[in-house]
mmCIF file of C-alpha atoms and ligand atoms in Angstrom:
data_model
loop_
_atom_site.group_PDB
_atom_site.id
_atom_site.type_symbol
_atom_site.label_atom_id
_atom_site.label_comp_id
_atom_site.label_asym_id
_atom_site.label_seq_id
_atom_site.Cartn_x
_atom_site.Cartn_y
_atom_site.Cartn_z
ATOM 1 C CA MET H 1 -38.309 -23.395 -69.888
ATOM 2 C CA THR H 2 -38.841 -22.315 -66.282
ATOM 3 C CA ASN H 3 -36.014 -21.296 -64.193
ATOM 4 C CA PRO H 4 -36.194 -23.125 -60.841
ATOM 5 C CA THR H 5 -33.766 -20.701 -59.333
ATOM 6 C CA GLU H 6 -36.443 -17.960 -58.941
ATOM 7 C CA PRO H 7 -36.215 -16.261 -55.565
ATOM 8 C CA THR H 8 -38.252 -17.943 -52.857
ATOM 9 C CA HIS H 9 -36.482 -16.858 -49.726
ATOM 10 C CA ARG H 10 -38.483 -14.477 -47.592
ATOM 11 C CA ILE H 11 -36.045 -11.469 -47.977
ATOM 12 C CA ASN H 12 -35.594 -11.920 -51.698
ATOM 13 C CA PRO H 13 -36.964 -10.056 -53.637
ATOM 14 C CA PRO H 14 -35.379 -7.554 -51.352
ATOM 15 C CA GLU H 15 -37.281 -5.601 -48.856
ATOM 16 C CA PRO H 16 -35.641 -2.212 -48.353
ATOM 17 C CA TYR H 17 -32.546 -3.922 -46.672
ATOM 18 C CA GLY H 18 -29.228 -2.368 -46.987
ATOM 19 C CA PHE H 19 -26.498 -3.680 -49.220
ATOM 20 C CA GLU H 20 -24.598 -5.364 -46.410
ATOM 21 C CA THR H 21 -27.713 -7.061 -45.099
ATOM 22 C CA LEU H 22 -28.448 -8.471 -48.539
ATOM 23 C CA ALA H 23 -24.874 -9.670 -48.801
ATOM 24 C CA ILE H 24 -25.032 -11.589 -45.663
ATOM 25 C CA ARG H 25 -28.724 -12.770 -45.531
ATOM 26 C CA THR H 26 -30.040 -13.402 -49.036
ATOM 27 C CA GLY H 27 -30.876 -16.785 -50.394
ATOM 28 C CA HIS H 28 -30.312 -19.426 -47.726
ATOM 29 C CA ARG H 29 -33.242 -21.706 -47.525
ATOM 30 C CA ARG H 30 -32.764 -23.480 -44.167
ATOM 31 C CA THR H 31 -33.226 -27.276 -44.411
ATOM 32 C CA GLN H 32 -34.955 -29.416 -41.781
ATOM 33 C CA GLU H 33 -31.505 -29.757 -40.028
ATOM 34 C CA ARG H 34 -31.795 -26.016 -38.969
ATOM 35 C CA GLU H 35 -28.262 -25.235 -39.993
ATOM 36 C CA HIS H 36 -27.093 -21.678 -39.451
ATOM 37 C CA GLY H 37 -24.376 -21.580 -41.998
ATOM 38 C CA GLU H 38 -25.069 -22.175 -45.645
ATOM 39 C CA PRO H 39 -24.607 -25.839 -46.566
ATOM 40 C CA ILE H 40 -22.678 -27.227 -49.659
ATOM 41 C CA PHE H 41 -24.947 -29.624 -51.548
ATOM 42 C CA THR H 42 -22.445 -32.081 -53.052
ATOM 43 C CA THR H 43 -24.916 -34.062 -55.115
ATOM 44 C CA SER H 44 -25.303 -34.381 -58.834
ATOM 45 C CA SER H 45 -29.011 -35.216 -58.913
ATOM 46 C CA PHE H 46 -32.169 -34.963 -56.710
ATOM 47 C CA VAL H 47 -34.802 -37.614 -55.975
ATOM 48 C CA PHE H 48 -38.486 -37.261 -56.804
ATOM 49 C CA ASP H 49 -41.405 -38.537 -54.737
ATOM 50 C CA SER H 50 -43.069 -40.117 -57.680
ATOM 51 C CA ALA H 51 -42.888 -40.529 -61.503
ATOM 52 C CA ALA H 52 -45.566 -37.774 -61.680
ATOM 53 C CA GLN H 53 -43.433 -35.406 -59.666
ATOM 54 C CA ALA H 54 -40.408 -36.165 -61.900
ATOM 55 C CA ALA H 55 -42.500 -35.386 -64.951
ATOM 56 C CA ALA H 56 -43.795 -32.195 -63.437
ATOM 57 C CA ARG H 57 -40.304 -31.041 -62.601
ATOM 58 C CA PHE H 58 -38.942 -31.769 -66.036
ATOM 59 C CA SER H 59 -41.829 -30.077 -67.774
ATOM 60 C CA GLY H 60 -41.430 -26.980 -65.552
ATOM 61 C CA ASP H 61 -44.943 -27.304 -64.053
ATOM 62 C CA GLU H 62 -43.359 -27.808 -60.665
ATOM 63 C CA ILE H 63 -40.408 -25.696 -59.474
ATOM 64 C CA GLY H 64 -37.628 -27.676 -57.738
ATOM 65 C CA ASN H 65 -34.299 -29.409 -57.958
ATOM 66 C CA ILE H 66 -33.559 -31.774 -60.773
ATOM 67 C CA TYR H 67 -29.923 -32.094 -61.670
ATOM 68 C CA ALA H 68 -26.932 -30.077 -60.638
ATOM 69 C CA ARG H 69 -25.921 -28.933 -64.036
ATOM 70 C CA PHE H 70 -28.753 -26.445 -63.695
ATOM 71 C CA THR H 71 -30.251 -26.736 -60.224
ATOM 72 C CA ASN H 72 -28.136 -26.832 -57.050
ATOM 73 C CA PRO H 73 -29.260 -25.086 -53.847
ATOM 74 C CA THR H 74 -25.784 -23.893 -52.988
ATOM 75 C CA THR H 75 -25.201 -22.389 -56.405
ATOM 76 C CA GLN H 76 -28.737 -20.815 -56.308
ATOM 77 C CA ASN H 77 -27.883 -19.351 -53.006
ATOM 78 C CA PHE H 78 -24.937 -17.569 -54.512
ATOM 79 C CA GLU H 79 -26.992 -16.498 -57.563
ATOM 80 C CA GLN H 80 -29.844 -15.021 -55.505
ATOM 81 C CA ARG H 81 -27.446 -13.151 -53.253
ATOM 82 C CA LEU H 82 -25.358 -11.659 -56.101
ATOM 83 C CA ALA H 83 -28.634 -10.698 -57.994
ATOM 84 C CA ALA H 84 -29.858 -8.848 -54.921
ATOM 85 C CA MET H 85 -26.539 -7.091 -54.508
ATOM 86 C CA GLU H 86 -26.453 -5.894 -58.133
ATOM 87 C CA GLY H 87 -30.105 -4.906 -57.997
ATOM 88 C CA GLY H 88 -30.915 -7.343 -60.753
ATOM 89 C CA GLU H 89 -33.906 -9.750 -61.061
ATOM 90 C CA SER H 90 -31.880 -12.890 -61.939
ATOM 91 C CA CYS H 91 -28.319 -14.220 -61.908
ATOM 92 C CA ILE H 92 -26.857 -17.264 -63.461
ATOM 93 C CA ALA H 93 -23.517 -18.669 -62.080
ATOM 94 C CA THR H 94 -20.910 -20.086 -64.442
ATOM 95 C CA ALA H 95 -17.776 -22.079 -64.237
ATOM 96 C CA SER H 96 -15.573 -19.005 -64.942
ATOM 97 C CA GLY H 97 -15.825 -15.339 -66.005
ATOM 98 C CA MET H 98 -15.077 -16.371 -69.579
ATOM 99 C CA SER H 99 -17.869 -18.852 -69.682
ATOM 100 C CA ALA H 100 -20.167 -16.142 -68.386
ATOM 101 C CA ILE H 101 -19.177 -14.000 -71.443
ATOM 102 C CA MET H 102 -19.513 -16.959 -73.714
ATOM 103 C CA ALA H 103 -22.982 -17.773 -72.454
ATOM 104 C CA ILE H 104 -24.114 -14.245 -73.249
ATOM 105 C CA CYS H 105 -22.784 -14.472 -76.798
ATOM 106 C CA VAL H 106 -24.195 -17.932 -77.394
ATOM 107 C CA GLY H 107 -27.512 -16.926 -75.911
ATOM 108 C CA LEU H 108 -28.092 -13.542 -77.372
ATOM 109 C CA LEU H 109 -26.293 -13.509 -80.732
ATOM 110 C CA LYS H 110 -26.558 -15.362 -84.000
ATOM 111 C CA SER H 111 -24.494 -15.548 -87.104
ATOM 112 C CA GLY H 112 -24.331 -12.260 -88.905
ATOM 113 C CA ASP H 113 -24.619 -10.175 -85.695
ATOM 114 C CA HIS H 114 -21.990 -7.613 -84.752
ATOM 115 C CA ILE H 115 -20.371 -6.617 -81.382
ATOM 116 C CA VAL H 116 -18.894 -3.232 -80.584
ATOM 117 C CA SER H 117 -16.480 -3.756 -77.754
ATOM 118 C CA SER H 118 -14.088 -1.598 -75.822
ATOM 119 C CA ARG H 119 -10.512 -2.218 -76.839
ATOM 120 C CA SER H 120 -9.532 -2.134 -73.187
ATOM 121 C CA VAL H 121 -11.017 -5.515 -72.068
ATOM 122 C CA PHE H 122 -9.654 -8.578 -70.447
ATOM 123 C CA GLY H 123 -7.193 -10.126 -72.999
ATOM 124 C CA THR H 124 -8.948 -13.408 -73.201
ATOM 125 C CA THR H 125 -12.300 -11.661 -73.963
ATOM 126 C CA THR H 126 -10.637 -10.180 -77.026
ATOM 127 C CA VAL H 127 -9.482 -13.597 -78.095
ATOM 128 C CA LEU H 128 -13.008 -15.024 -77.601
ATOM 129 C CA PHE H 129 -14.552 -12.253 -79.805
ATOM 130 C CA GLU H 130 -11.807 -12.221 -82.465
ATOM 131 C CA ARG H 131 -10.784 -15.808 -82.888
ATOM 132 C CA TYR H 132 -13.782 -17.940 -81.840
ATOM 133 C CA LEU H 133 -16.949 -15.891 -82.350
ATOM 134 C CA SER H 134 -15.703 -14.845 -85.807
ATOM 135 C CA LYS H 135 -15.750 -18.626 -86.768
ATOM 136 C CA PHE H 136 -19.536 -18.547 -86.296
ATOM 137 C CA GLY H 137 -20.073 -15.297 -88.264
ATOM 138 C CA ILE H 138 -20.168 -12.852 -85.429
ATOM 139 C CA GLU H 139 -17.784 -9.856 -86.054
ATOM 140 C CA THR H 140 -16.433 -7.478 -83.455
ATOM 141 C CA THR H 141 -15.273 -3.912 -83.844
ATOM 142 C CA PHE H 142 -12.941 -2.645 -81.087
ATOM 143 C CA VAL H 143 -13.184 0.996 -80.030
ATOM 144 C CA ASN H 144 -11.685 3.434 -77.639
ATOM 145 C CA LEU H 145 -13.524 3.057 -74.265
ATOM 146 C CA THR H 146 -13.717 6.781 -73.441
ATOM 147 C CA ASP H 147 -14.381 8.084 -76.959
ATOM 148 C CA ILE H 148 -18.105 8.154 -77.604
ATOM 149 C CA GLU H 149 -17.608 9.124 -81.206
ATOM 150 C CA SER H 150 -15.604 5.878 -81.854
ATOM 151 C CA TRP H 151 -18.554 3.839 -80.425
ATOM 152 C CA LYS H 152 -20.950 5.749 -82.678
ATOM 153 C CA ALA H 153 -18.747 5.343 -85.732
ATOM 154 C CA ALA H 154 -18.506 1.489 -85.098
ATOM 155 C CA ILE H 155 -22.272 0.854 -85.026
ATOM 156 C CA GLN H 156 -23.715 -1.175 -87.930
ATOM 157 C CA SER H 157 -27.232 -2.172 -88.793
ATOM 158 C CA ASN H 158 -26.476 -5.666 -87.394
ATOM 159 C CA THR H 159 -24.901 -4.436 -84.092
ATOM 160 C CA ARG H 160 -26.611 -6.235 -81.207
ATOM 161 C CA LEU H 161 -24.079 -6.029 -78.319
ATOM 162 C CA PHE H 162 -21.960 -3.396 -76.707
ATOM 163 C CA PHE H 163 -19.319 -4.719 -74.314
ATOM 164 C CA LEU H 164 -17.037 -2.903 -71.855
ATOM 165 C CA GLU H 165 -15.201 -2.899 -68.459
ATOM 166 C CA THR H 166 -15.044 0.150 -66.340
ATOM 167 C CA PRO H 167 -12.688 1.102 -64.916
ATOM 168 C CA SER H 168 -10.462 -0.646 -67.509
ATOM 169 C CA ASN H 169 -7.577 -2.916 -66.966
ATOM 170 C CA PRO H 170 -4.856 -1.914 -66.399
ATOM 171 C CA LEU H 171 -5.138 1.815 -67.231
ATOM 172 C CA THR H 172 -8.263 2.534 -65.199
ATOM 173 C CA GLU H 173 -10.154 4.458 -67.949
ATOM 174 C CA VAL H 174 -13.766 5.152 -67.010
ATOM 175 C CA ALA H 175 -16.716 4.672 -69.306
ATOM 176 C CA ASP H 176 -19.861 6.768 -69.047
ATOM 177 C CA ILE H 177 -22.256 3.864 -68.540
ATOM 178 C CA GLN H 178 -25.496 5.868 -68.942
ATOM 179 C CA LEU H 179 -24.312 7.475 -72.135
ATOM 180 C CA LEU H 180 -23.259 4.103 -73.694
ATOM 181 C CA ALA H 181 -26.467 2.435 -72.491
ATOM 182 C CA ASP H 182 -28.614 5.008 -74.196
ATOM 183 C CA LEU H 183 -26.511 4.718 -77.378
ATOM 184 C CA ALA H 184 -26.829 0.948 -77.286
ATOM 185 C CA HIS H 185 -30.645 1.052 -76.759
ATOM 186 C CA ASN H 186 -31.134 3.607 -79.517
ATOM 187 C CA ASN H 187 -29.296 1.124 -81.813
ATOM 188 C CA ASN H 188 -31.241 -2.047 -80.957
ATOM 189 C CA SER H 189 -28.401 -3.374 -78.816
ATOM 190 C CA TRP H 190 -27.774 -4.510 -75.314
ATOM 191 C CA LEU H 191 -25.019 -3.112 -73.076
ATOM 192 C CA VAL H 192 -22.915 -5.613 -71.202
ATOM 193 C CA VAL H 193 -20.695 -4.316 -68.417
ATOM 194 C CA ASP H 194 -17.938 -6.472 -66.874
ATOM 195 C CA ASN H 195 -18.086 -5.233 -63.323
ATOM 196 C CA CYS H 196 -15.055 -7.076 -62.117
ATOM 197 C CA PHE H 197 -13.025 -4.107 -60.846
ATOM 198 C CA CYS H 198 -15.692 -2.431 -58.827
ATOM 199 C CA THR H 199 -18.069 -5.129 -57.900
ATOM 200 C CA PRO H 200 -21.567 -4.151 -56.753
ATOM 201 C CA ALA H 201 -20.015 -2.847 -53.539
ATOM 202 C CA LEU H 202 -18.720 0.181 -55.451
ATOM 203 C CA GLN H 203 -20.700 0.401 -58.619
ATOM 204 C CA LYS H 204 -24.102 -0.889 -59.900
ATOM 205 C CA PRO H 205 -24.173 -0.576 -63.661
ATOM 206 C CA LEU H 206 -27.786 -1.692 -63.945
ATOM 207 C CA THR H 207 -28.862 1.515 -62.255
ATOM 208 C CA PHE H 208 -27.141 3.395 -65.132
ATOM 209 C CA GLY H 209 -29.032 1.445 -67.756
ATOM 210 C CA ALA H 210 -26.763 -1.529 -68.497
ATOM 211 C CA ASP H 211 -28.623 -4.695 -69.470
ATOM 212 C CA LEU H 212 -26.308 -7.349 -68.278
ATOM 213 C CA ILE H 213 -23.455 -7.548 -65.688
ATOM 214 C CA VAL H 214 -20.676 -10.034 -66.101
ATOM 215 C CA HIS H 215 -18.492 -11.123 -63.205
ATOM 216 C CA SER H 216 -15.375 -13.105 -62.879
ATOM 217 C CA ALA H 217 -16.122 -14.494 -59.357
ATOM 218 C CA THR H 218 -12.480 -15.506 -59.385
ATOM 219 C CA LYS H 219 -11.610 -12.004 -58.370
ATOM 220 C CA TYR H 220 -13.131 -9.823 -55.686
ATOM 221 C CA LEU H 221 -16.359 -11.823 -55.177
ATOM 222 C CA ASP H 222 -14.464 -14.751 -53.689
ATOM 223 C CA GLY H 223 -11.755 -12.356 -52.760
ATOM 224 C CA GLN H 224 -9.239 -14.778 -51.510
ATOM 225 C CA GLY H 225 -7.854 -16.377 -54.622
ATOM 226 C CA ARG H 226 -9.459 -19.752 -53.962
ATOM 227 C CA ILE H 227 -11.625 -20.486 -56.937
ATOM 228 C CA VAL H 228 -12.421 -19.875 -60.644
ATOM 229 C CA GLY H 229 -16.047 -18.912 -61.285
ATOM 230 C CA GLY H 230 -18.298 -16.473 -62.999
ATOM 231 C CA ALA H 231 -21.850 -14.999 -63.163
ATOM 232 C CA VAL H 232 -24.163 -12.985 -65.301
ATOM 233 C CA VAL H 233 -26.825 -10.662 -63.703
ATOM 234 C CA GLY H 234 -29.800 -9.009 -65.495
ATOM 235 C CA ASN H 235 -33.557 -9.194 -65.943
ATOM 236 C CA LYS H 236 -35.743 -12.306 -65.652
ATOM 237 C CA GLN H 237 -36.197 -12.741 -69.411
ATOM 238 C CA LEU H 238 -32.530 -12.377 -70.503
ATOM 239 C CA VAL H 239 -30.891 -14.095 -67.598
ATOM 240 C CA GLY H 240 -33.505 -16.159 -65.730
ATOM 241 C CA GLU H 241 -34.862 -17.577 -69.025
ATOM 242 C CA ASP H 242 -32.536 -17.148 -71.977
ATOM 243 C CA LEU H 243 -29.145 -17.582 -70.337
ATOM 244 C CA PHE H 244 -30.361 -20.077 -67.835
ATOM 245 C CA ALA H 245 -31.353 -22.243 -70.763
ATOM 246 C CA VAL H 246 -27.908 -21.742 -72.339
ATOM 247 C CA VAL H 247 -25.998 -22.809 -69.235
ATOM 248 C CA ARG H 248 -28.441 -25.686 -68.685
ATOM 249 C CA THR H 249 -27.890 -26.887 -72.238
ATOM 250 C CA THR H 250 -24.170 -26.190 -72.837
ATOM 251 C CA GLY H 251 -23.035 -27.008 -69.361
ATOM 252 C CA PRO H 252 -20.520 -24.333 -68.058
ATOM 253 C CA THR H 253 -21.932 -24.745 -64.572
ATOM 254 C CA MET H 254 -20.365 -23.373 -61.340
ATOM 255 C CA SER H 255 -19.620 -26.198 -58.912
ATOM 256 C CA PRO H 256 -21.392 -26.087 -55.569
ATOM 257 C CA PHE H 257 -17.987 -25.925 -53.764
ATOM 258 C CA ASN H 258 -16.980 -22.869 -55.801
ATOM 259 C CA ALA H 259 -20.378 -21.348 -55.287
ATOM 260 C CA TRP H 260 -20.089 -21.779 -51.561
ATOM 261 C CA ASN H 261 -16.670 -20.005 -51.593
ATOM 262 C CA ALA H 262 -17.949 -17.132 -53.639
ATOM 263 C CA LEU H 263 -21.114 -16.978 -51.514
ATOM 264 C CA LYS H 264 -19.012 -16.591 -48.359
ATOM 265 C CA GLY H 265 -16.912 -14.066 -50.129
ATOM 266 C CA LEU H 266 -20.043 -11.909 -50.757
ATOM 267 C CA GLU H 267 -20.608 -11.579 -47.124
ATOM 268 C CA THR H 268 -17.445 -9.529 -46.594
ATOM 269 C CA LEU H 269 -17.372 -7.865 -50.023
ATOM 270 C CA SER H 270 -18.360 -4.444 -48.850
ATOM 271 C CA LEU H 271 -15.786 -4.367 -46.026
ATOM 272 C CA ARG H 272 -13.058 -5.722 -48.319
ATOM 273 C CA MET H 273 -13.749 -3.255 -51.163
ATOM 274 C CA LYS H 274 -13.561 -0.317 -48.771
ATOM 275 C CA ALA H 275 -10.372 -1.597 -47.392
ATOM 276 C CA HIS H 276 -8.818 -2.296 -50.796
ATOM 277 C CA SER H 277 -9.837 1.179 -51.916
ATOM 278 C CA GLU H 278 -8.352 2.798 -48.775
ATOM 279 C CA GLN H 279 -5.084 1.044 -49.249
ATOM 280 C CA ALA H 280 -4.929 1.643 -52.994
ATOM 281 C CA MET H 281 -5.448 5.400 -52.417
ATOM 282 C CA ILE H 282 -2.489 5.524 -50.000
ATOM 283 C CA LEU H 283 -0.318 3.670 -52.472
ATOM 284 C CA ALA H 284 -1.467 5.810 -55.411
ATOM 285 C CA GLN H 285 -0.571 8.971 -53.484
ATOM 286 C CA TYR H 286 2.790 7.618 -52.434
ATOM 287 C CA LEU H 287 3.616 6.657 -56.033
ATOM 288 C CA SER H 288 2.378 9.887 -57.545
ATOM 289 C CA HIS H 289 5.031 11.701 -55.491
ATOM 290 C CA HIS H 290 7.880 9.305 -56.363
ATOM 291 C CA PRO H 291 10.679 10.864 -58.631
ATOM 292 C CA ASN H 292 11.205 7.704 -60.539
ATOM 293 C CA ILE H 293 7.659 7.265 -61.632
ATOM 294 C CA GLU H 294 6.378 8.917 -64.841
ATOM 295 C CA ARG H 295 2.621 8.527 -64.295
ATOM 296 C CA VAL H 296 0.053 6.898 -61.989
ATOM 297 C CA PHE H 297 -3.286 5.590 -63.130
ATOM 298 C CA TYR H 298 -5.866 5.566 -60.291
ATOM 299 C CA THR H 299 -9.373 6.894 -60.533
ATOM 300 C CA GLY H 300 -9.179 8.217 -56.914
ATOM 301 C CA LEU H 301 -6.496 10.750 -57.738
ATOM 302 C CA SER H 302 -7.882 14.167 -58.710
ATOM 303 C CA SER H 303 -5.284 14.172 -61.452
ATOM 304 C CA HIS H 304 -7.070 11.248 -63.087
ATOM 305 C CA PRO H 305 -8.768 12.627 -66.316
ATOM 306 C CA GLN H 306 -12.104 11.000 -65.330
ATOM 307 C CA HIS H 307 -11.940 11.429 -61.612
ATOM 308 C CA GLU H 308 -15.344 13.286 -61.611
ATOM 309 C CA LEU H 309 -17.156 10.660 -63.637
ATOM 310 C CA ALA H 310 -15.696 7.917 -61.465
ATOM 311 C CA LYS H 311 -17.048 9.770 -58.454
ATOM 312 C CA GLN H 312 -20.577 9.891 -60.034
ATOM 313 C CA GLN H 313 -20.600 6.198 -60.875
ATOM 314 C CA GLN H 314 -18.599 4.643 -58.124
ATOM 315 C CA SER H 315 -18.892 4.902 -54.325
ATOM 316 C CA ASP H 316 -15.163 4.361 -54.102
ATOM 317 C CA PHE H 317 -12.144 3.786 -56.393
ATOM 318 C CA GLY H 318 -11.188 0.161 -55.920
ATOM 319 C CA GLY H 319 -7.968 -1.675 -55.430
ATOM 320 C CA ILE H 320 -6.116 -1.501 -58.784
ATOM 321 C CA VAL H 321 -3.287 0.963 -59.144
ATOM 322 C CA SER H 322 -1.126 1.131 -62.298
ATOM 323 C CA PHE H 323 1.989 3.222 -62.888
ATOM 324 C CA VAL H 324 4.690 3.806 -65.417
ATOM 325 C CA VAL H 325 8.306 3.494 -64.128
ATOM 326 C CA LYS H 326 10.921 5.690 -65.870
ATOM 327 C CA GLY H 327 13.379 3.607 -67.795
ATOM 328 C CA GLY H 328 11.024 1.141 -69.513
ATOM 329 C CA ARG H 329 10.931 -2.620 -69.321
ATOM 330 C CA GLU H 330 14.299 -3.103 -67.635
ATOM 331 C CA LYS H 331 13.418 -0.808 -64.817
ATOM 332 C CA ALA H 332 9.881 -2.148 -64.407
ATOM 333 C CA TRP H 333 11.173 -5.675 -64.244
ATOM 334 C CA ASN H 334 13.706 -4.577 -61.613
ATOM 335 C CA VAL H 335 10.895 -3.139 -59.399
ATOM 336 C CA ILE H 336 9.018 -6.441 -59.754
ATOM 337 C CA ASP H 337 12.064 -8.609 -59.093
ATOM 338 C CA GLN H 338 13.081 -6.646 -55.984
ATOM 339 C CA THR H 339 9.802 -7.421 -54.269
ATOM 340 C CA ASN H 340 9.762 -10.079 -51.572
ATOM 341 C CA LEU H 341 6.248 -9.812 -50.229
ATOM 342 C CA LEU H 342 4.105 -9.098 -53.303
ATOM 343 C CA SER H 343 3.096 -12.003 -55.492
ATOM 344 C CA ILE H 344 4.297 -11.900 -59.045
ATOM 345 C CA THR H 345 1.063 -13.207 -60.620
ATOM 346 C CA ALA H 346 -1.580 -12.005 -63.065
ATOM 347 C CA ASN H 347 -4.563 -12.513 -60.792
ATOM 348 C CA LEU H 348 -6.270 -9.700 -58.948
ATOM 349 C CA GLY H 349 -8.926 -9.237 -56.335
ATOM 350 C CA ASP H 350 -7.191 -11.204 -53.711
ATOM 351 C CA VAL H 351 -6.406 -10.228 -50.064
ATOM 352 C CA LYS H 352 -2.734 -10.817 -51.174
ATOM 353 C CA THR H 353 -1.272 -8.009 -53.134
ATOM 354 C CA THR H 354 -0.251 -8.923 -56.695
ATOM 355 C CA ILE H 355 2.176 -7.309 -59.166
ATOM 356 C CA THR H 356 2.141 -7.708 -62.962
ATOM 357 C CA HIS H 357 4.017 -6.446 -65.998
ATOM 358 C CA PRO H 358 1.135 -6.224 -68.479
ATOM 359 C CA ALA H 359 3.279 -5.628 -71.645
ATOM 360 C CA THR H 360 4.938 -9.066 -71.315
ATOM 361 C CA THR H 361 2.266 -11.031 -69.627
ATOM 362 C CA THR H 362 -1.572 -10.321 -69.706
ATOM 363 C CA HIS H 363 -1.106 -8.143 -72.822
ATOM 364 C CA GLY H 364 1.948 -9.916 -74.250
ATOM 365 C CA ARG H 365 -0.068 -11.270 -77.178
ATOM 366 C CA LEU H 366 -0.844 -7.793 -78.459
ATOM 367 C CA SER H 367 1.089 -6.493 -81.373
ATOM 368 C CA VAL H 368 3.329 -3.497 -80.910
ATOM 369 C CA GLU H 369 0.645 -1.373 -82.704
ATOM 370 C CA GLN H 370 -2.116 -2.713 -80.434
ATOM 371 C CA LYS H 371 0.008 -2.035 -77.344
ATOM 372 C CA GLU H 372 0.362 1.561 -78.462
ATOM 373 C CA LEU H 373 -3.362 1.890 -79.197
ATOM 374 C CA THR H 374 -4.221 0.575 -75.710
ATOM 375 C CA GLY H 375 -1.456 2.454 -73.953
ATOM 376 C CA ILE H 376 0.358 -0.675 -72.559
ATOM 377 C CA SER H 377 3.875 0.749 -72.365
ATOM 378 C CA ASP H 378 7.002 -1.217 -71.393
ATOM 379 C CA GLY H 379 7.354 0.677 -68.123
ATOM 380 C CA LEU H 380 3.818 -0.072 -66.963
ATOM 381 C CA ILE H 381 3.244 -2.023 -63.771
ATOM 382 C CA ARG H 382 -0.097 -3.022 -62.296
ATOM 383 C CA VAL H 383 -0.549 -3.653 -58.667
ATOM 384 C CA ALA H 384 -3.760 -5.150 -57.264
ATOM 385 C CA VAL H 385 -3.610 -3.783 -53.772
ATOM 386 C CA GLY H 386 -4.343 -6.392 -51.097
ATOM 387 C CA LEU H 387 -5.082 -6.179 -47.500
ATOM 388 C CA GLU H 388 -1.634 -6.694 -45.954
ATOM 389 C CA SER H 389 -0.264 -3.765 -43.908
ATOM 390 C CA ILE H 390 0.113 -0.924 -46.461
ATOM 391 C CA ASP H 391 3.447 0.106 -45.009
ATOM 392 C CA ASP H 392 4.803 -3.321 -45.864
ATOM 393 C CA ILE H 393 3.458 -3.032 -49.439
ATOM 394 C CA ILE H 394 5.049 0.342 -49.919
ATOM 395 C CA VAL H 395 8.431 -0.840 -48.450
ATOM 396 C CA ASP H 396 8.408 -3.838 -50.796
ATOM 397 C CA LEU H 397 7.695 -1.683 -53.831
ATOM 398 C CA SER H 398 10.129 1.089 -52.965
ATOM 399 C CA ARG H 399 13.102 -1.288 -52.878
ATOM 400 C CA GLY H 400 13.245 -1.411 -56.686
ATOM 401 C CA LEU H 401 11.987 2.115 -57.130
ATOM 402 C CA ASP H 402 14.387 4.057 -55.078
HETATM 403 C C1 PLP Q 1 -10.269 -12.490 -64.900
HETATM 404 C C2 PLP Q 1 -11.208 -11.649 -65.703
HETATM 405 C C3 PLP Q 1 -12.137 -12.235 -66.653
HETATM 406 C C4 PLP Q 1 -12.149 -13.735 -66.853
HETATM 407 O O1 PLP Q 1 -12.609 -14.422 -65.750
HETATM 408 P P1 PLP Q 1 -12.067 -15.932 -65.449
HETATM 409 O O2 PLP Q 1 -12.828 -16.246 -64.154
HETATM 410 O O3 PLP Q 1 -10.589 -15.998 -65.343
HETATM 411 O O4 PLP Q 1 -12.556 -16.738 -66.586
HETATM 412 C C5 PLP Q 1 -13.031 -11.453 -67.228
HETATM 413 N N1 PLP Q 1 -12.976 -10.099 -67.098
HETATM 414 C C6 PLP Q 1 -12.091 -9.499 -66.334
HETATM 415 C C7 PLP Q 1 -12.107 -8.041 -66.152
HETATM 416 C C8 PLP Q 1 -11.225 -10.272 -65.497
HETATM 417 O O5 PLP Q 1 -10.316 -9.684 -64.697
#
């Protein structure tokens, strides 16, 4: 099956343009109306000149639009732009981050295959692997993200997929992508990296040997909390052919409206990620000197155990800061409840700062034992630092802390 989303725009495949140029310019094929801004194509199907053309489009002999479950110019514009930004050959957009992960599993795995996954991944990803993939005979072993020996020990003859997020949520542990990519490839497996926290503005896992990048476009790619969306980036065969066919057939398509929002988000991604990182660094430093805080998790602090590795893989440290308040759950809830400005919500990657108590929300389904294994303590708070004035964010947090 041919993928009609192959790049045709004059600057894609990328000339040696810079990241910000690609983010702003890639993928818009101007129509005869000569519009400057990227249009939203709100149409479910496309019209053919003749029966012969329809047949050629369906057979794949002619590239072009057919039906918006798998061909829509706005969605393709987003896909081409994100592919260029990640340095990948192809991208497929999906209805959500979760459907991006599901498309990978449906497309690349079969009954009897095995996944090795970091234990520190998005909670719903764990549920997908444990509860649903297991129904179809795909088993998962969860390992410690930063312990290469535990990855090695988990490998089986039927292992096909390694899955991780780096930095992890909410404890900001950093994986050595190159090391794990090599291990995966030596064991007949693909490495999938969920690049949600850094985005390509700060980290390009493909350059370290990862095979597939997953995104929840819901987070920083859109960046303003407006949509739910996802994407997978990788090479032409895996993504442009195999996963394109999965999404075409199973239907978790990104809507053109959501694609347009994410597309416009990409234009300011670099600027926003720099600003999120700058603000998060100020907050992390403030918190690390606060007497009522036990520990701060932020890859930008030199006290972070993997600060050096983060510096090698990332161009900056991102917007997520987690910290443990002395006094456990009661004190942590008090800090959260005393905020007026911050949003008490589990989302992240928004210009609005959000605050979360992982142990009773995002990680509330974990058993006491699993919480201990993953380090989700009762005093832990996660802040996704937004772009409001940093002084206001600090004042809001210090009310409950002081
Ligand atoms: C939110 C999130 C997802 C899931 O994305 P949805 O768009 O909510 O489906 C996957 N991975 C990470 C790291 C996330 O933060």
